[in-house]
Coordinates of C-alpha atoms in Angstrom, one line a residue:
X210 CA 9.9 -15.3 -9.7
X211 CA 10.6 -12.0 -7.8
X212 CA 8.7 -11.2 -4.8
X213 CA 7.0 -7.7 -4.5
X214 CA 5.8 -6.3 -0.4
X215 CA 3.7 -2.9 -1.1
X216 CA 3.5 -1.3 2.6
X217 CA 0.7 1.4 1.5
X218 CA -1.1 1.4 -1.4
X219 CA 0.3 1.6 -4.0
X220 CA -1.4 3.2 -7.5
X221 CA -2.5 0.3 -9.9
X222 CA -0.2 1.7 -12.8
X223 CA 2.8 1.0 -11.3
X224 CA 1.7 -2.3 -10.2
X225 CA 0.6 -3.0 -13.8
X226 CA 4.3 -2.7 -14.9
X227 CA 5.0 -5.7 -13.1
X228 CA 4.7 -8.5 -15.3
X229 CA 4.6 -12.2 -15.0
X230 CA 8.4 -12.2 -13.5
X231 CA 6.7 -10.6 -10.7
X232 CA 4.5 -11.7 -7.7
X233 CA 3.2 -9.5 -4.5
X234 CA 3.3 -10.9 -1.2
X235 CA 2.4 -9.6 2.1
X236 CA 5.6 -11.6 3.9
X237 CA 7.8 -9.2 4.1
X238 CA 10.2 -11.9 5.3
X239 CA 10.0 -13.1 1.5
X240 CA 10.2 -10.0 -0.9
X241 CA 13.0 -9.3 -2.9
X242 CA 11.4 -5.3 -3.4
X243 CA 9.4 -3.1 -1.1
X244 CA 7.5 -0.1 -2.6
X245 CA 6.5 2.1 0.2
X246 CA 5.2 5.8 0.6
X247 CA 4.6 6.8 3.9
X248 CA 4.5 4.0 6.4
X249 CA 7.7 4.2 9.0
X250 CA 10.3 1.5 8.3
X251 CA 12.8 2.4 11.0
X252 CA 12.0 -0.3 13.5
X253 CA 11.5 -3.1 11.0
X254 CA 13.4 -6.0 10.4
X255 CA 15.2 -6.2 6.8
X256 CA 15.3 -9.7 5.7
X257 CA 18.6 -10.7 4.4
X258 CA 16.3 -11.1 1.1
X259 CA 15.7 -7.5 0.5
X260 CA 17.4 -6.5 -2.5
X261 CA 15.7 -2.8 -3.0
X262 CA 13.5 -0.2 -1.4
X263 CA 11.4 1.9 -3.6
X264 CA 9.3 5.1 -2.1
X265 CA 6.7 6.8 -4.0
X266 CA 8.0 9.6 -3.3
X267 CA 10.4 12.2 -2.0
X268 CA 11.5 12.2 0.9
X269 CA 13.1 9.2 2.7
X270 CA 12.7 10.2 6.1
X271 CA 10.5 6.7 7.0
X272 CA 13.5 4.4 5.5
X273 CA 16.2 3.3 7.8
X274 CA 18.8 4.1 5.1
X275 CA 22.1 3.4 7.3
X276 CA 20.9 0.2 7.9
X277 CA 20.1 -0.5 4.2
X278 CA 23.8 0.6 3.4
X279 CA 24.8 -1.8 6.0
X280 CA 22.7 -4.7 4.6
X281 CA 23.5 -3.6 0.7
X282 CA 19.7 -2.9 0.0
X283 CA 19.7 -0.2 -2.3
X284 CA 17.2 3.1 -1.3
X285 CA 15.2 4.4 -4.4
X286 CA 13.2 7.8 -4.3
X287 CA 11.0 9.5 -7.1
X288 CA 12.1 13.0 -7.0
X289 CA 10.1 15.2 -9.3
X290 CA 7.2 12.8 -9.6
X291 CA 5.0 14.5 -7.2
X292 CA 6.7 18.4 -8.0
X293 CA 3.7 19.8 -9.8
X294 CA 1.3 18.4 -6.8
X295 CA 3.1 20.1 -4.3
X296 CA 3.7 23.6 -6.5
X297 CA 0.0 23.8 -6.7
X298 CA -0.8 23.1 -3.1
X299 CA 2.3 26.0 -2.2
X300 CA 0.5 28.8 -4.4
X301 CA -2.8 27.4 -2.6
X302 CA -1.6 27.9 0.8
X303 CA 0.0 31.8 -0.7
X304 CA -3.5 32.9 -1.5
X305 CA -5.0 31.5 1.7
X306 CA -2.6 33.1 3.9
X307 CA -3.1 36.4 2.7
X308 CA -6.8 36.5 2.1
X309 CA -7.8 34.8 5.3
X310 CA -9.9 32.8 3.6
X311 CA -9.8 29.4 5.5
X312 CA -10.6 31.7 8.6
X313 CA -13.9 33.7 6.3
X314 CA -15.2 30.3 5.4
X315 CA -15.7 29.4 8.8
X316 CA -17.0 32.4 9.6
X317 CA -19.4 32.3 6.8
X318 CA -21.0 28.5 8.4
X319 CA -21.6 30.1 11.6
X320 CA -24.1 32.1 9.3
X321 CA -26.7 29.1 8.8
X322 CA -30.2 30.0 10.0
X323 CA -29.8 33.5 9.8
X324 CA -32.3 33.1 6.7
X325 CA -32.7 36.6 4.7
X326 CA -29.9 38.4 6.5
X327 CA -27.2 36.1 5.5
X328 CA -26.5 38.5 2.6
X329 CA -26.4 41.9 4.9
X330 CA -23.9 40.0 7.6
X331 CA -21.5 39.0 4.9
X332 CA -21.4 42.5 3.5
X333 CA -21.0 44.0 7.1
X334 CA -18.8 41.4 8.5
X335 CA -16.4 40.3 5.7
X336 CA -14.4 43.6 6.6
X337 CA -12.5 41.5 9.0
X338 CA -11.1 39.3 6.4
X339 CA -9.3 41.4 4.2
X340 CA -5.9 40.8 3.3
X341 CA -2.9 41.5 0.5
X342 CA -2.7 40.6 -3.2
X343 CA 0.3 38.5 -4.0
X344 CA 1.4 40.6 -6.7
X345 CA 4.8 42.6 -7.2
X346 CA 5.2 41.0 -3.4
X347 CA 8.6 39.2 -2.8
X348 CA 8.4 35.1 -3.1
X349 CA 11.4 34.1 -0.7
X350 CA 12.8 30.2 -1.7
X351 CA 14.7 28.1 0.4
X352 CA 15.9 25.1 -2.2
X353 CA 15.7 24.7 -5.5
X354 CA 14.7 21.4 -6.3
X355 CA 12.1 19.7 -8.3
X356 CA 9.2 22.0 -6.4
X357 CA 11.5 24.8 -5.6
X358 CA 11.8 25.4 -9.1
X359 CA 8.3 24.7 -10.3
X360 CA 7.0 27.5 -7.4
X361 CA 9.3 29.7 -8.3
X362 CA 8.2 29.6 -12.1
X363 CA 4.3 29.9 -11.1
X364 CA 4.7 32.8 -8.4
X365 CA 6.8 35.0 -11.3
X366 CA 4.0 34.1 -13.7
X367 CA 1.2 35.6 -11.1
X368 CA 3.5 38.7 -10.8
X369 CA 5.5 38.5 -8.2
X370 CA 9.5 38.7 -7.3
X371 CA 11.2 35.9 -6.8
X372 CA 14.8 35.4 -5.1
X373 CA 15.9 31.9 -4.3
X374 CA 18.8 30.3 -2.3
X375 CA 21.4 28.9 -4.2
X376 CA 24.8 27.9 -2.8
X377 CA 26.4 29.4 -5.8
X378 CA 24.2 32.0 -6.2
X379 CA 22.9 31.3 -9.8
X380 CA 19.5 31.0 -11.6
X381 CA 18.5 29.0 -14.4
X382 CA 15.3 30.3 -14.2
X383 CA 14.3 33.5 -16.3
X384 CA 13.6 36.6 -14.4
X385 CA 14.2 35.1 -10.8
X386 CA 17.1 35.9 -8.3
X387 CA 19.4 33.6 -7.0
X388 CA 21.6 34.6 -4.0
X389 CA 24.4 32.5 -2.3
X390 CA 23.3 33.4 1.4
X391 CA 20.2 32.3 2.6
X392 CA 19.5 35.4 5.4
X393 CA 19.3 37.7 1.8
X394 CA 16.4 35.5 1.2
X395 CA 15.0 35.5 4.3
X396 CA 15.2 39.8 4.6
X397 CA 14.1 40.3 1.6
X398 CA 10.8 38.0 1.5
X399 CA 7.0 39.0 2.4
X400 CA 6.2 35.0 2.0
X401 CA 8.9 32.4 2.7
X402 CA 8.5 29.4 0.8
X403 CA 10.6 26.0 2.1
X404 CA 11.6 23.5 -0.5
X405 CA 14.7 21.4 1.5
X406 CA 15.0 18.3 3.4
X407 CA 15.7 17.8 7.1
X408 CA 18.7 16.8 8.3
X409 CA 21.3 17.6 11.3
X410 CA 22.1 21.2 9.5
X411 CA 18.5 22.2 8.4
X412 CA 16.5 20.8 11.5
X413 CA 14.9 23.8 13.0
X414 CA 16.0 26.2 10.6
X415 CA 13.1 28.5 11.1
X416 CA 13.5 30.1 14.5
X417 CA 13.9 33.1 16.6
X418 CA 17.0 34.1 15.3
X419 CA 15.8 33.6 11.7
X420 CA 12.3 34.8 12.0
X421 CA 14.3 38.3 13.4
X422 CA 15.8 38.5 10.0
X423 CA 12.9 38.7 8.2
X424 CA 10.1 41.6 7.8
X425 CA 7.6 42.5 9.5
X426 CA 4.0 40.2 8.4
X427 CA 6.4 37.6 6.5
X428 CA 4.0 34.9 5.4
X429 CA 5.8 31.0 5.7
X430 CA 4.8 28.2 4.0
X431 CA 6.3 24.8 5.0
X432 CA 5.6 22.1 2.8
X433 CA 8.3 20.3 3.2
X434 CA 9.5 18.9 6.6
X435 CA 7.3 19.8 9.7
X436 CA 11.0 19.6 11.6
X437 CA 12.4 22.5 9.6
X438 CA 10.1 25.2 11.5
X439 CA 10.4 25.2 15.4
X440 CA 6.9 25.1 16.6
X441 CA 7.7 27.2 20.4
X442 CA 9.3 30.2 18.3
X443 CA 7.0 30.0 14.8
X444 CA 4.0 30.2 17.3
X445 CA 5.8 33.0 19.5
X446 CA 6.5 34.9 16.2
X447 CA 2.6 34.9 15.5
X448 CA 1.2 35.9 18.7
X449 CA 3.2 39.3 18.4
X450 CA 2.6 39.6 15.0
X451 CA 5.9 39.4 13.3
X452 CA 4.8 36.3 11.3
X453 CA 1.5 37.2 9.3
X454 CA 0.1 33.6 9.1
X455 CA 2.0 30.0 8.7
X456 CA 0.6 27.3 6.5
X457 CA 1.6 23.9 6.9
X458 CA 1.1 20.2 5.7
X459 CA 2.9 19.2 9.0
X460 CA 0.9 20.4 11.5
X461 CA 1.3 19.7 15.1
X462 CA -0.8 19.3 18.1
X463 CA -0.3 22.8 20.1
X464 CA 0.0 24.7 16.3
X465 CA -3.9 23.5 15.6
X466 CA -6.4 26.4 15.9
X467 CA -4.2 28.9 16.6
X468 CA -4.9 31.9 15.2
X469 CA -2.4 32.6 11.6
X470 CA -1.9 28.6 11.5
X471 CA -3.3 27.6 8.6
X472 CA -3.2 23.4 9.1
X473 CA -3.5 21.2 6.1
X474 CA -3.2 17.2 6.2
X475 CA -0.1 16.6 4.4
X476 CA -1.7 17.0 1.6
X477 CA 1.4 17.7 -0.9
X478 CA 0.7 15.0 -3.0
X479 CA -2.6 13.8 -2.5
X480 CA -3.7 14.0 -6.3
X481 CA -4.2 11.3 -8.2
X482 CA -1.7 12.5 -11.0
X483 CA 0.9 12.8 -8.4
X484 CA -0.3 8.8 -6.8
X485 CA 0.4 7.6 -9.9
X486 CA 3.4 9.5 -11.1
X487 CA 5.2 8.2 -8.5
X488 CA 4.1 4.9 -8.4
X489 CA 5.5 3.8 -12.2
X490 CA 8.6 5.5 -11.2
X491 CA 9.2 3.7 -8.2
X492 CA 8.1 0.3 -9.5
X493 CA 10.5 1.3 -12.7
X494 CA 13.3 1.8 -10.4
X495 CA 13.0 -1.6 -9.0
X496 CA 12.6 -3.4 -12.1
X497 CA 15.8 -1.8 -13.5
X498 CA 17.8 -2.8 -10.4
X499 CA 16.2 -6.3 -10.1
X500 CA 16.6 -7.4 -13.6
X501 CA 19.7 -5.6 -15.0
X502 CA 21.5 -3.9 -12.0
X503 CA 20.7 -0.5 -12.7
X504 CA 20.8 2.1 -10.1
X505 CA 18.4 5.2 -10.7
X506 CA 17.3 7.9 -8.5
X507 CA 18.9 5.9 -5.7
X508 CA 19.4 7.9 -2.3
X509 CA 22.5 5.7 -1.0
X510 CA 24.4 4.4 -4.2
X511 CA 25.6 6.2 -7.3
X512 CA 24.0 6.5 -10.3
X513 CA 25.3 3.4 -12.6
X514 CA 23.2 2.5 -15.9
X515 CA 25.2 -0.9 -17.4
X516 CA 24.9 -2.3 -20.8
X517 CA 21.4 -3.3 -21.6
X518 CA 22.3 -6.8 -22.7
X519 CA 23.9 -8.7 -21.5
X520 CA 24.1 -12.6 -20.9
X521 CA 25.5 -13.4 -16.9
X522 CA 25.9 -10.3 -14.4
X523 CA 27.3 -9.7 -11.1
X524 CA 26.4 -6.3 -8.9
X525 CA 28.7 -5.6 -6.1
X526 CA 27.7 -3.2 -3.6
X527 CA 30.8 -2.5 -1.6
X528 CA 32.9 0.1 0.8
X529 CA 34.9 2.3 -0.7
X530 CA 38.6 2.7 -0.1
X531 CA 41.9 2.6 -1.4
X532 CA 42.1 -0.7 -3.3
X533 CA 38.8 -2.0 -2.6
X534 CA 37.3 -1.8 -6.2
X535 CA 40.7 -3.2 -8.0
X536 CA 40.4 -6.2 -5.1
X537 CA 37.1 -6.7 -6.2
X538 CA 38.2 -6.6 -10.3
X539 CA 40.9 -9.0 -9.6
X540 CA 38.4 -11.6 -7.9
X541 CA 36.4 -11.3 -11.2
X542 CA 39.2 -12.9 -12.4
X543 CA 40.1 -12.4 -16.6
X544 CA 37.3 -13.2 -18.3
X545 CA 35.4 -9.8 -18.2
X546 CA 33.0 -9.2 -21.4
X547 CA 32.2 -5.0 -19.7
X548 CA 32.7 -3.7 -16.8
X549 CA 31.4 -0.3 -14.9
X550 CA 31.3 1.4 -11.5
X551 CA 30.9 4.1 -9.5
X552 CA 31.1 5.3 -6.3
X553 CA 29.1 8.1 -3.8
X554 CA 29.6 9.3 0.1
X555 CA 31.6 5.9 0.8
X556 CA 29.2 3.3 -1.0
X557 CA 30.5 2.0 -4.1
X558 CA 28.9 -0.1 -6.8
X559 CA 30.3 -2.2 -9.8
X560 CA 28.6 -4.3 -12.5
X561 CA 30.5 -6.5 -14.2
X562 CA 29.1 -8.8 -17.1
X563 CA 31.1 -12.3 -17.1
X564 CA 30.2 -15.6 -18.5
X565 CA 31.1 -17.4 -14.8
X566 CA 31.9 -15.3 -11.9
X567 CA 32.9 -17.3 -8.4
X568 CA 30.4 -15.4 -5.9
X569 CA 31.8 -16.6 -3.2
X570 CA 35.6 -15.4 -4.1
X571 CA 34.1 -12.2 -5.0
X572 CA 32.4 -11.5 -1.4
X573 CA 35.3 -12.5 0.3
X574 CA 37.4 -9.6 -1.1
X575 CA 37.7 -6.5 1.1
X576 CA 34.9 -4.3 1.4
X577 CA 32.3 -6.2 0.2
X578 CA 28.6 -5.5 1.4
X579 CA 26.6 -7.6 -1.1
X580 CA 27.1 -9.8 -4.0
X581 CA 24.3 -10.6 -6.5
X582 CA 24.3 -12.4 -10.0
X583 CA 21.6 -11.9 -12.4

């Protein structure tokens, strides 16, 4: 019986893929799998029991992954599962920023009471809120991912140009442009989509020095990483009016009711379709790499699918180096029915299928992290 935390909840029809092999607990001392969205991980204690981390969704920001590597628990993400939530919300927050519309609806409450005259006020006072069409207007992309992609399809569909970054300046995508440096894009857009995750070298990519590359009343939409936009020089940039309006699903505290912020909840993937999307790919992920060793969609081991069936198999999660894995293949000793691995930024994995492998002579070789036999 495997053992199941959920540290958020967690859509019902991933948890209905988890059959009678399966159990949930709330001991997290005890599970063998964790499916999490966004509740922070860092500061928690990994039980040496932890086999695999799923989260139901993109980003793995709340997952201490270095210590995972260190303790051999494998990182699973759902990339793509919550794209078409996001895309939606994106081309949301691209009408809303150039209508002023969030700022006219406001407007419109303070009309209550006004009885009869409500209909003379709007017509005299929704001059104020005018703003562009999004049409034949430049969509700017920063990463191409799952959502990238998706935006960049829907804002060519509604008529407008799109040029994307890309590293090696190519398109698959009909009818949009791909350039290999990423000020092009910036120059050249009237609203700056961000589709990338943060890290050391994208922290704080919006800034002063970028926001001077770009025109005059560019329109940014971050729904992404709230860490990607500096909050001092994105709020500098609206008070003088070179940034039109910047919507956000990461808002923080001094952003909120500043004039051109438009603040949303992190609402990204808040749909139903999206909860549950990402749920049965998660719980998926864990199944595979509980029961048969397969590594999908994982964030800190390579991508390894092994034989289907298979009678006794080991799964050795290991450092690589020169000699590592053939130290590993000669502790398996001769009796090897199949044997695969692969390797990714120092991490390496092998699965070997063997009627009777010696566990303990396998994690004694060089490099091993973690040894498990299914």
């Amino acid at each position: 019986m495997f053992k199941i935390s959920t540290l958020n909840k967690i859509s019902s029809k991933g948890l209905d893929l988890l059959d009678e092999k399966y159990t949930l607990t709330e001991n997290i001392e005890e599970a063998d799998g964790i499916l999490v969205r966004s509740q922070d991980m860092n500061s928690m204690e990994l039980s040496s029991n932890l086999k695999a981390v799923a989260r139901a969704g993109a980003g793995v920001n709340n997952i201490p992954l270095d210590k995972c590597a260190e303790k051999g628990i494998v990182v699973f993400n759902t990339p793509g599962a919550n794209a078409n939530a996001v895309k939606e919300l994106v081309i949301c927050a691209a009408l809303l920023s150039s209508r002023k519309i969030t700022d006219a609806i406001d407007w419109c409450k303070t009309l209550k009471g006004e009885g009869e005259n409500v209909g003379k006020l709007v017509e005299k006072g929704k001059s104020s809120f005018t703003g562009p069409e999004i049409m034949d207007k430049t969509m700017g992309i920063v990463g191409m991912g799952a959502i990238g992609k998706l935006v960049a399809e829907a804002a060519r569909d509604l008529g407008m140009r799109v040029v994307c970054f890309d590293r090696k300046g190519e398109s698959e995508i009909r009818d949009v442009e791909a350039v290999g440096d990423i000020d092009a894009v910036f120059s050249a857009s009237d609203y700056l989509s961000l589709h990338i995750p943060c890290n050391d070298y994208t922290r704080n990519i919006i800034n002063s020095e970028s926001i001077g590359k770009m025109k005059d009343g560019v329109r940014i939409l971050n729904f992404a990483r709230g860490e990607l936009v500096n909050s001092d020089d994105i709020l500098a940039a609206l008070a003088c009016g070179k940034v039109a309006a910047y919507a956000t699903d990461f808002p923080t505290d001094e952003q909120l009711g500043v004039p051109g912020v438009i603040a949303i909840p992190h609402l990204g993937a808040s749909t139903p379709e999206s909860e549950d999307n990402c749920a049965v790919m998660a719980a998926d992920e864990l199944i595979g790499y509980i029961e048969r060793g397969e590594v999908k969609n994982s964030v800190n081991l390579p991508a390894l699918i092994p034989p289907a069936e298979f009678e006794k198999r080991v799964c050795v999660i290991y450092r690589d180096g020169e000699g590592v894995r053939e130290g590993i293949v000669a502790a398996l000793g001769g009796n090897i029915v199949s044997l695969c691995s692969a390797a990714k930024k120092g991490i390496g994995y092998l699965v070997c299928d063997t009627p009777d492998p010696d566990a303990e002579k396998i994690s004694a070789a060089n490099g091993v992290i973690r040894v498990r036999v299914i």
